[in-house]
Structure formats: C-alpha cells, structure tokens
Amino acid sequence: MSLARSNDPVIQCFRLMIPGSILVLAAIGLSGFVAISGGIPAQTWAKEVLSYVLLATLPAVGIDAGRTILPRTLNRYIAILGVVCAIGFAVDWLDRRGVSGLSFGRFILATTVLPALCFAYALASADRGYRAFWWLIVAALVAAILLVTGTRSNLVLVFGLVGVIGLRRGSGIHPVRLVMYIAGMTVALATLVPFLASHLISDPAFLDGRITQAMAVAHGEASSDQSYLARQHSYEVAHTAWQEHPWLGVGPGGILGSDAPWLVLAKFGLIGAMALSMFGACLCVSIRRARQISGPQPIYAASRGWALILIALTPFGPWTEDKGISLAVALLVTAVVAQATSDDRVLPSERAAIACQNGNAT
C-alpha cells in the first residue's frame, strides 16, 4: 500500500503523517551526529532511538492493517493486548522492587501507555446491554492490575473518564451513565486490587507503605519518600543537561536512568522536541479528518481519553520513552482506519464527497 498514491478517501486523511514521520526520522538522524560527536557509542544511541524509529514508521503499518481487519476483531485484540501488557508491567515493576510473589520476572513488553489506551477504549465502548458489562470488566481489570503495583502515576487513569464523556450517542458515554459505571467499577476495584495483591505481592505491607508515602508527600513531607527524591533528582539532571545544550541536546544515550519530562529535551533538544510535537499534531489532524468521514465512533472518544491520560502523565516522566508508545499509536491508527472504512457505516460515494469537502476546506 502506498500512502502517498492511494485514492481511498480514508487513507488520504493520513497523508499528513508522511511529513510528520519524515521530521521525526530527520531529528533521529541529527541526534546520531550529536551523540557520536559527544562520545556516545553508536550501539547505545541505536538502542535509545529504536522506539522513536518505530513511532515514526509503525502508523503506516496500522493504516494498511486497518483496511483489512474488522472492527469487532480489532476489539478483541485491543482488550487482550491491553490486559496482557498491564500484567507485564505489573510483573516487571514488582519484580524490580523485590516484592513480587511470582517465580518469574519480565515476560512481555512492560508498558503503561498501551494499557491506558485499552482502558480508555473499553470505557468508550461501554454501552447499554451486555457489551457494557464486558467492556467495563476489561476497564476495571486493566485499572486494578496497574493500581496493584502501588505506582501513584497510574492514578492518572481517572483523566480517561473525563475524555470519554459525550452527550450524543456514539460520541462517548453520557455523564449520568458514566457516574453509574464509575460506581460499579469502584466496587470491582475494591474487590480486584486486594485479590491481585494477595497473589502478586510477597510483602503484605507493601501497598500500605506506598499509600503512607503518598500521603506524606501530599502533606509536604517529601523527604520521607525515596521515589519522590529520585524523581526530583532526575528533573534536575535532565533540566541541567538541556540548559547546557538547548537546541540539539546531548544526544540519546547521554543521560541514562532519568525519569523526567525534561529528558526528551535533554536528548533531542528543542529541534527534536518540535519534530515530535509536529508528528503529534499531524496524527491529531489525521484522526480528526477520518472522524468527519466515519462520524462519531468509540475510538474517537477513546483517543480523547487517552490523550488526557498522557497529558496528566507528563509530569511523572516522558511517556514518549515508553517502549509501548509506538505500538499504541499503531493500534490507535488501525482502529481509526478500521472504523472509517467499515462498509456497514458509510458508502464509498459518501466518503468521497466528504473527502472532497475536506480538501476544499483545507
């Protein structure tokens, strides 16, 4: 499939992704010169930029896959992949902190952004009838698995609830119905989190300790929280590195182990950060154009919820460094294309007419 030559109106919506991806790949190439000139081994640089290369290239795979996969089949993939990746994150996180009750460690990609997309999509897909029940089970299960780790940054999932609100049918969950869903999920979480903790965590006092530390930070006693102090140190290191090299950064591999939003600027500088921002803007515009063809669908409410989760997650660390971000974006694009090209929603002639109107408007 050639994204540049396709006459499909839905595919044309994503042509803007071409310059966006080129900008990211150019910034990655430039970072290679910066890294090598700074004495960073080429192997280290390549390892650090691999996720960004995939971020720039995998959406094209998602566009192609979305033309052939059925939306109902994709629903199963999103649910299964989200739950499995949430389990992978929990197992890896608990194992690295020495409190895992399991006999094994990492077994799959440990990512939070992909389960967050699944959580938002499950909420947006919930509707009256049996489908609401099963999708709410998926959302509650993903949330419980992430929260059982005691990682306070996972509390940003609550912002996904705001993003999926919609007053019109198909555009999201009505606020009144969402309140009922939240009540049900709260009961489910109160049951699932202790159950999972009893099977996944070897230290019974671990979760209580995490809650106590969070309360201490909230009351201004940050010196008692080692996680907070480590994050504060990461902020200082990454911010200092960016101030010393504001335009090009120090290169990927120049700062290791940092967990701060300044890390992207420290690695790629303002030029690289602007390229990533343009890529994100191109993605948002492409999805918006596809929505004008397919009309309101759960995937668009899910994308709003996921975007709010990512924004809320930013102070806790650079989510672009998450190894699952490229897979999550590809999955999002696949779902958008699958919904927009579904034969039982919009006739090809109607899609072509809307696409012409969009072209004239732009």
Tab-separated table of C-alpha atoms in Angstrom:
chain	number	residue	atom	x	y	z
A	1	MET	CA	0.000	0.000	0.000
A	2	SER	CA	1.318	3.403	-0.991
A	3	LEU	CA	0.119	6.086	1.419
A	4	ALA	CA	1.161	8.829	-0.980
A	5	ARG	CA	-0.661	7.396	-4.035
A	6	SER	CA	-3.807	5.829	-2.576
A	7	ASN	CA	-7.139	7.227	-3.795
A	8	ASP	CA	-9.067	5.935	-0.788
A	9	PRO	CA	-10.573	8.986	0.992
A	10	VAL	CA	-9.805	7.498	4.418
A	11	ILE	CA	-6.187	6.825	3.514
A	12	GLN	CA	-5.888	10.350	2.144
A	13	CYS	CA	-6.784	11.630	5.610
A	14	PHE	CA	-3.464	10.256	6.825
A	15	ARG	CA	-1.209	11.714	4.125
A	16	LEU	CA	-0.197	14.391	6.592
A	17	MET	CA	1.546	11.627	8.555
A	18	ILE	CA	4.209	11.439	5.838
A	19	PRO	CA	5.873	14.816	6.591
A	20	GLY	CA	5.334	14.189	10.315
A	21	SER	CA	7.234	10.899	10.163
A	22	ILE	CA	9.967	12.417	7.989
A	23	LEU	CA	10.520	15.173	10.564
A	24	VAL	CA	10.918	12.626	13.362
A	25	LEU	CA	13.292	10.457	11.327
A	26	ALA	CA	15.333	13.555	10.412
A	27	ALA	CA	15.559	14.537	14.080
A	28	ILE	CA	16.687	10.999	14.923
A	29	GLY	CA	19.370	11.142	12.239
A	30	LEU	CA	20.582	14.506	13.539
A	31	SER	CA	20.712	13.121	17.062
A	32	GLY	CA	23.069	10.425	15.802
A	33	PHE	CA	25.675	13.012	14.828
A	34	VAL	CA	25.232	14.758	18.177
A	35	ALA	CA	25.583	11.511	20.117
A	36	ILE	CA	28.642	10.253	18.245
A	37	SER	CA	30.378	13.631	18.457
A	38	GLY	CA	29.724	13.549	22.223
A	39	GLY	CA	31.427	10.187	22.591
A	40	ILE	CA	28.266	8.099	22.942
A	41	PRO	CA	28.680	4.592	21.452
A	42	ALA	CA	26.658	4.007	18.300
A	43	GLN	CA	25.122	0.882	19.822
A	44	THR	CA	23.836	2.842	22.821
A	45	TRP	CA	22.411	5.541	20.561
A	46	ALA	CA	20.662	2.966	18.360
A	47	LYS	CA	19.102	1.277	21.373
A	48	GLU	CA	17.818	4.604	22.718
A	49	VAL	CA	16.225	5.760	19.435
A	50	LEU	CA	14.672	2.457	18.375
A	51	SER	CA	11.310	3.242	19.981
A	52	TYR	CA	11.240	6.632	18.198
A	53	VAL	CA	12.002	4.990	14.847
A	54	LEU	CA	9.091	2.612	15.416
A	55	LEU	CA	6.884	5.529	16.460
A	56	ALA	CA	7.534	7.228	13.118
A	57	THR	CA	7.095	4.120	10.969
A	58	LEU	CA	4.511	1.821	12.582
A	59	PRO	CA	1.493	4.082	11.863
A	60	ALA	CA	1.920	3.194	8.178
A	61	VAL	CA	1.535	-0.472	9.146
A	62	GLY	CA	-1.550	0.441	11.155
A	63	ILE	CA	-3.109	2.223	8.163
A	64	ASP	CA	-2.610	-0.830	5.973
A	65	ALA	CA	-3.886	-3.233	8.645
A	66	GLY	CA	-6.971	-1.124	9.294
A	67	ARG	CA	-8.181	-1.616	5.717
A	68	THR	CA	-8.453	-5.400	6.123
A	69	ILE	CA	-9.273	-6.050	9.778
A	70	LEU	CA	-12.870	-5.996	11.009
A	71	PRO	CA	-13.692	-3.633	13.899
A	72	ARG	CA	-15.154	-6.438	16.023
A	73	THR	CA	-11.969	-8.474	15.578
A	74	LEU	CA	-9.864	-5.478	16.492
A	75	ASN	CA	-11.935	-5.039	19.654
A	76	ARG	CA	-10.752	-8.429	20.873
A	77	TYR	CA	-7.131	-7.616	20.057
A	78	ILE	CA	-7.264	-4.328	21.961
A	79	ALA	CA	-8.828	-5.939	25.021
A	80	ILE	CA	-6.445	-8.907	25.124
A	81	LEU	CA	-3.322	-6.886	24.367
A	82	GLY	CA	-4.213	-4.224	26.925
A	83	VAL	CA	-4.771	-6.735	29.734
A	84	VAL	CA	-1.664	-8.774	28.891
A	85	CYS	CA	0.573	-5.680	28.713
A	86	ALA	CA	-0.858	-4.438	32.017
A	87	ILE	CA	0.076	-7.783	33.580
A	88	GLY	CA	3.531	-7.484	32.002
A	89	PHE	CA	4.032	-4.058	33.542
A	90	ALA	CA	2.869	-5.197	36.993
A	91	VAL	CA	5.054	-8.310	36.999
A	92	ASP	CA	8.152	-6.401	35.867
A	93	TRP	CA	7.589	-3.463	38.241
A	94	LEU	CA	7.049	-5.649	41.319
A	95	ASP	CA	9.972	-7.906	40.408
A	96	ARG	CA	12.398	-4.975	40.091
A	97	ARG	CA	11.392	-3.805	43.573
A	98	GLY	CA	11.835	-7.240	45.098
A	99	VAL	CA	8.234	-7.684	46.271
A	100	SER	CA	6.915	-9.990	43.561
A	101	GLY	CA	5.187	-13.124	44.762
A	102	LEU	CA	5.794	-14.841	41.419
A	103	SER	CA	8.687	-17.079	40.450
A	104	PHE	CA	9.396	-15.200	37.204
A	105	GLY	CA	10.053	-11.630	36.110
A	106	ARG	CA	9.535	-9.830	32.809
A	107	PHE	CA	7.791	-11.971	30.222
A	108	ILE	CA	6.417	-9.371	27.788
A	109	LEU	CA	6.764	-5.701	26.911
A	110	ALA	CA	6.356	-3.700	30.136
A	111	THR	CA	4.323	-0.648	29.160
A	112	THR	CA	1.696	1.605	30.713
A	113	VAL	CA	0.626	3.709	27.720
A	114	LEU	CA	-0.817	0.765	25.814
A	115	PRO	CA	-2.966	-0.476	28.752
A	116	ALA	CA	-4.035	3.162	29.209
A	117	LEU	CA	-5.299	3.180	25.607
A	118	CYS	CA	-7.145	-0.082	26.254
A	119	PHE	CA	-8.676	1.395	29.422
A	120	ALA	CA	-9.944	4.457	27.543
A	121	TYR	CA	-11.227	2.340	24.650
A	122	ALA	CA	-13.043	-0.038	26.991
A	123	LEU	CA	-14.785	2.893	28.668
A	124	ALA	CA	-15.729	4.487	25.350
A	125	SER	CA	-17.064	1.185	24.006
A	126	ALA	CA	-19.313	0.567	27.002
A	127	ASP	CA	-22.961	0.875	26.043
A	128	ARG	CA	-26.325	-0.406	27.216
A	129	GLY	CA	-26.753	-4.161	27.213
A	130	TYR	CA	-24.282	-6.997	27.627
A	131	ARG	CA	-21.479	-5.128	25.807
A	132	ALA	CA	-21.286	-2.554	28.574
A	133	PHE	CA	-20.770	-5.278	31.168
A	134	TRP	CA	-17.888	-6.950	29.349
A	135	TRP	CA	-16.136	-3.708	28.421
A	136	LEU	CA	-16.427	-2.438	31.984
A	137	ILE	CA	-14.872	-5.695	33.196
A	138	VAL	CA	-11.936	-5.070	30.849
A	139	ALA	CA	-11.550	-1.476	32.066
A	140	ALA	CA	-11.733	-2.495	35.733
A	141	LEU	CA	-9.268	-5.342	35.213
A	142	VAL	CA	-6.704	-3.103	33.488
A	143	ALA	CA	-7.052	-0.439	36.171
A	144	ALA	CA	-6.762	-2.985	39.003
A	145	ILE	CA	-3.629	-4.569	37.550
A	146	LEU	CA	-1.914	-1.192	37.172
A	147	LEU	CA	-3.001	0.082	40.588
A	148	VAL	CA	-1.906	-3.059	42.445
A	149	THR	CA	1.707	-2.037	41.808
A	150	GLY	CA	1.241	0.993	44.053
A	151	THR	CA	2.621	3.240	41.304
A	152	ARG	CA	0.968	6.553	42.040
A	153	SER	CA	1.385	7.852	38.499
A	154	ASN	CA	-1.173	5.254	37.380
A	155	LEU	CA	-3.836	7.257	39.176
A	156	VAL	CA	-3.907	9.466	36.067
A	157	LEU	CA	-6.251	6.854	34.573
A	158	VAL	CA	-9.025	8.883	36.156
A	159	PHE	CA	-8.482	11.539	33.472
A	160	GLY	CA	-9.596	8.982	30.899
A	161	LEU	CA	-13.048	9.116	32.477
A	162	VAL	CA	-13.290	12.798	31.563
A	163	GLY	CA	-12.152	12.257	27.990
A	164	VAL	CA	-14.788	9.647	27.117
A	165	ILE	CA	-17.742	11.831	28.119
A	166	GLY	CA	-20.112	12.539	25.235
A	167	LEU	CA	-23.646	13.909	25.108
A	168	ARG	CA	-24.576	12.422	21.737
A	169	ARG	CA	-24.904	8.690	21.212
A	170	GLY	CA	-21.744	7.293	19.671
A	171	SER	CA	-19.616	10.271	20.685
A	172	GLY	CA	-18.930	8.939	24.168
A	173	ILE	CA	-20.578	7.962	27.439
A	174	HIS	CA	-23.355	10.175	28.780
A	175	PRO	CA	-22.311	11.763	32.118
A	176	VAL	CA	-25.220	10.209	34.028
A	177	ARG	CA	-24.459	6.745	32.711
A	178	LEU	CA	-20.746	7.284	33.350
A	179	VAL	CA	-21.449	8.007	37.033
A	180	MET	CA	-23.220	4.634	37.295
A	181	TYR	CA	-20.308	2.944	35.532
A	182	ILE	CA	-17.818	4.578	37.921
A	183	ALA	CA	-19.787	3.326	40.901
A	184	GLY	CA	-19.721	-0.211	39.544
A	185	MET	CA	-16.022	-0.035	38.710
A	186	THR	CA	-15.234	1.266	42.191
A	187	VAL	CA	-16.848	-1.802	43.703
A	188	ALA	CA	-14.975	-4.019	41.246
A	189	LEU	CA	-11.627	-2.365	42.068
A	190	ALA	CA	-12.255	-2.727	45.804
A	191	THR	CA	-12.514	-6.459	45.169
A	192	LEU	CA	-9.910	-6.974	42.471
A	193	VAL	CA	-6.993	-4.986	43.926
A	194	PRO	CA	-6.809	-6.911	47.253
A	195	PHE	CA	-7.304	-10.199	45.384
A	196	LEU	CA	-4.486	-9.465	42.929
A	197	ALA	CA	-2.232	-8.155	45.706
A	198	SER	CA	-2.588	-11.409	47.621
A	199	HIS	CA	-1.331	-13.359	44.596
A	200	LEU	CA	1.227	-10.977	43.099
A	201	ILE	CA	2.880	-9.294	46.106
A	202	SER	CA	5.039	-11.135	48.617
A	203	ASP	CA	5.083	-8.332	51.198
A	204	PRO	CA	1.603	-7.786	52.743
A	205	ALA	CA	2.600	-4.315	53.983
A	206	PHE	CA	3.831	-3.090	50.592
A	207	LEU	CA	0.653	-1.377	49.390
A	208	ASP	CA	0.021	0.191	52.804
A	209	GLY	CA	3.547	1.588	52.736
A	210	ARG	CA	3.031	3.087	49.287
A	211	ILE	CA	-0.192	4.764	50.413
A	212	THR	CA	1.520	6.117	53.525
A	213	GLN	CA	4.366	7.573	51.424
A	214	ALA	CA	1.873	9.208	49.061
A	215	MET	CA	0.044	10.824	51.985
A	216	ALA	CA	3.357	12.068	53.381
A	217	VAL	CA	4.219	13.773	50.085
A	218	ALA	CA	0.752	15.316	49.940
A	219	HIS	CA	1.338	16.810	53.406
A	220	GLY	CA	4.697	18.292	52.429
A	221	GLU	CA	6.900	15.555	53.903
A	222	ALA	CA	8.662	14.691	50.644
A	223	SER	CA	11.963	13.920	52.353
A	224	SER	CA	10.479	10.629	53.594
A	225	ASP	CA	9.676	9.392	50.080
A	226	GLN	CA	12.633	7.921	48.197
A	227	SER	CA	10.679	7.729	44.934
A	228	TYR	CA	9.896	11.433	45.106
A	229	LEU	CA	13.528	12.301	45.844
A	230	ALA	CA	14.751	10.138	42.956
A	231	ARG	CA	12.307	11.802	40.576
A	232	GLN	CA	13.358	15.254	41.799
A	233	HIS	CA	16.997	14.349	41.120
A	234	SER	CA	16.051	13.180	37.612
A	235	TYR	CA	14.358	16.518	36.997
A	236	GLU	CA	17.499	18.409	37.997
A	237	VAL	CA	19.884	16.266	35.926
A	238	ALA	CA	17.778	16.370	32.742
A	239	HIS	CA	16.978	20.076	33.079
A	240	THR	CA	20.642	20.971	33.577
A	241	ALA	CA	21.658	18.922	30.539
A	242	TRP	CA	19.068	20.646	28.371
A	243	GLN	CA	20.101	24.120	29.555
A	244	GLU	CA	23.684	23.355	28.526
A	245	HIS	CA	22.611	22.105	25.068
A	246	PRO	CA	19.220	23.715	24.344
A	247	TRP	CA	18.942	23.257	20.561
A	248	LEU	CA	20.361	19.806	19.838
A	249	GLY	CA	20.516	18.236	23.291
A	250	VAL	CA	23.242	15.872	24.455
A	251	GLY	CA	22.098	13.040	22.213
A	252	PRO	CA	20.248	9.797	23.046
A	253	GLY	CA	22.376	7.784	25.440
A	254	GLY	CA	23.902	10.843	27.064
A	255	ILE	CA	21.528	10.589	30.030
A	256	LEU	CA	20.572	7.162	31.322
A	257	GLY	CA	18.183	6.260	34.109
A	258	SER	CA	16.454	9.643	34.201
A	259	ASP	CA	12.683	9.769	34.621
A	260	ALA	CA	11.603	13.338	33.947
A	261	PRO	CA	9.737	15.154	31.150
A	262	TRP	CA	12.893	17.212	30.542
A	263	LEU	CA	14.553	14.043	29.252
A	264	VAL	CA	13.194	14.446	25.712
A	265	LEU	CA	14.570	17.990	25.513
A	266	ALA	CA	17.852	16.846	27.031
A	267	LYS	CA	18.194	14.079	24.449
A	268	PHE	CA	16.967	15.798	21.281
A	269	GLY	CA	16.949	19.488	22.148
A	270	LEU	CA	14.318	21.957	21.021
A	271	ILE	CA	14.669	20.877	17.392
A	272	GLY	CA	13.887	17.247	18.161
A	273	ALA	CA	11.088	18.141	20.570
A	274	MET	CA	9.458	20.345	17.916
A	275	ALA	CA	9.677	17.485	15.400
A	276	LEU	CA	7.918	15.158	17.838
A	277	SER	CA	5.297	17.827	18.522
A	278	MET	CA	4.652	18.235	14.791
A	279	PHE	CA	4.287	14.471	14.460
A	280	GLY	CA	1.686	14.504	17.241
A	281	ALA	CA	-0.139	17.399	15.575
A	282	CYS	CA	-0.198	15.554	12.239
A	283	LEU	CA	-1.625	12.484	13.973
A	284	CYS	CA	-4.374	14.511	15.661
A	285	VAL	CA	-5.353	16.270	12.420
A	286	SER	CA	-5.426	12.952	10.535
A	287	ILE	CA	-7.704	11.362	13.134
A	288	ARG	CA	-9.985	14.388	13.090
A	289	ARG	CA	-10.296	14.187	9.294
A	290	ALA	CA	-11.122	10.480	9.497
A	291	ARG	CA	-13.816	11.262	12.063
A	292	GLN	CA	-15.535	13.556	9.552
A	293	ILE	CA	-15.867	10.564	7.243
A	294	SER	CA	-16.955	7.873	9.688
A	295	GLY	CA	-18.897	10.015	12.139
A	296	PRO	CA	-18.858	9.527	15.942
A	297	GLN	CA	-17.328	6.204	16.969
A	298	PRO	CA	-15.942	4.834	20.271
A	299	ILE	CA	-12.366	5.073	19.033
A	300	TYR	CA	-12.548	8.868	18.874
A	301	ALA	CA	-13.840	9.166	22.439
A	302	ALA	CA	-11.092	6.720	23.440
A	303	SER	CA	-8.460	8.863	21.732
A	304	ARG	CA	-9.662	11.890	23.737
A	305	GLY	CA	-9.483	9.937	26.967
A	306	TRP	CA	-6.052	8.537	26.115
A	307	ALA	CA	-4.733	11.993	25.208
A	308	LEU	CA	-5.844	13.369	28.582
A	309	ILE	CA	-4.157	10.447	30.356
A	310	LEU	CA	-0.896	11.133	28.526
A	311	ILE	CA	-1.060	14.846	29.320
A	312	ALA	CA	-1.665	14.081	33.004
A	313	LEU	CA	1.189	11.560	32.930
A	314	THR	CA	3.707	14.087	31.580
A	315	PRO	CA	4.888	15.489	34.969
A	316	PHE	CA	5.743	11.951	36.082
A	317	GLY	CA	8.016	11.201	33.155
A	318	PRO	CA	8.403	11.267	29.369
A	319	TRP	CA	5.787	8.840	28.060
A	320	THR	CA	7.465	9.028	24.650
A	321	GLU	CA	10.202	6.921	26.258
A	322	ASP	CA	7.704	4.144	26.970
A	323	LYS	CA	8.580	1.238	24.690
A	324	GLY	CA	4.901	0.627	24.034
A	325	ILE	CA	4.064	4.091	22.667
A	326	SER	CA	4.783	3.113	19.058
A	327	LEU	CA	2.604	0.010	19.314
A	328	ALA	CA	-0.168	2.021	20.987
A	329	VAL	CA	-0.152	4.684	18.254
A	330	ALA	CA	-0.170	1.996	15.549
A	331	LEU	CA	-3.100	0.297	17.282
A	332	LEU	CA	-4.949	3.615	17.508
A	333	VAL	CA	-4.433	4.315	13.802
A	334	THR	CA	-5.523	0.776	12.924
A	335	ALA	CA	-8.743	1.210	14.896
A	336	VAL	CA	-9.487	4.601	13.305
A	337	VAL	CA	-8.985	3.282	9.766
A	338	ALA	CA	-10.944	0.100	10.508
A	339	GLN	CA	-13.929	2.104	11.743
A	340	ALA	CA	-13.775	4.640	8.914
A	341	THR	CA	-13.503	2.018	6.155
A	342	SER	CA	-16.147	-0.319	7.566
A	343	ASP	CA	-18.641	-0.997	4.743
A	344	ASP	CA	-21.645	-1.031	7.041
A	345	ARG	CA	-21.142	2.586	8.151
A	346	VAL	CA	-20.569	4.921	5.190
A	347	LEU	CA	-20.935	4.365	1.455
A	348	PRO	CA	-17.791	4.936	-0.659
A	349	SER	CA	-19.548	7.716	-2.608
A	350	GLU	CA	-20.420	9.489	0.645
A	351	ARG	CA	-16.865	9.158	1.913
A	352	ALA	CA	-15.516	10.561	-1.352
A	353	ALA	CA	-17.876	13.539	-1.186
A	354	ILE	CA	-16.854	14.320	2.396
A	355	ALA	CA	-13.195	13.956	1.492
A	356	CYS	CA	-13.597	16.478	-1.340
A	357	GLN	CA	-15.221	18.907	1.076
A	358	ASN	CA	-12.342	18.450	3.494
A	359	GLY	CA	-9.862	19.047	0.703
A	360	ASN	CA	-11.587	22.270	-0.312
A	361	ALA	CA	-11.732	23.419	3.310
A	362	THR	CA	-8.029	22.889	3.771
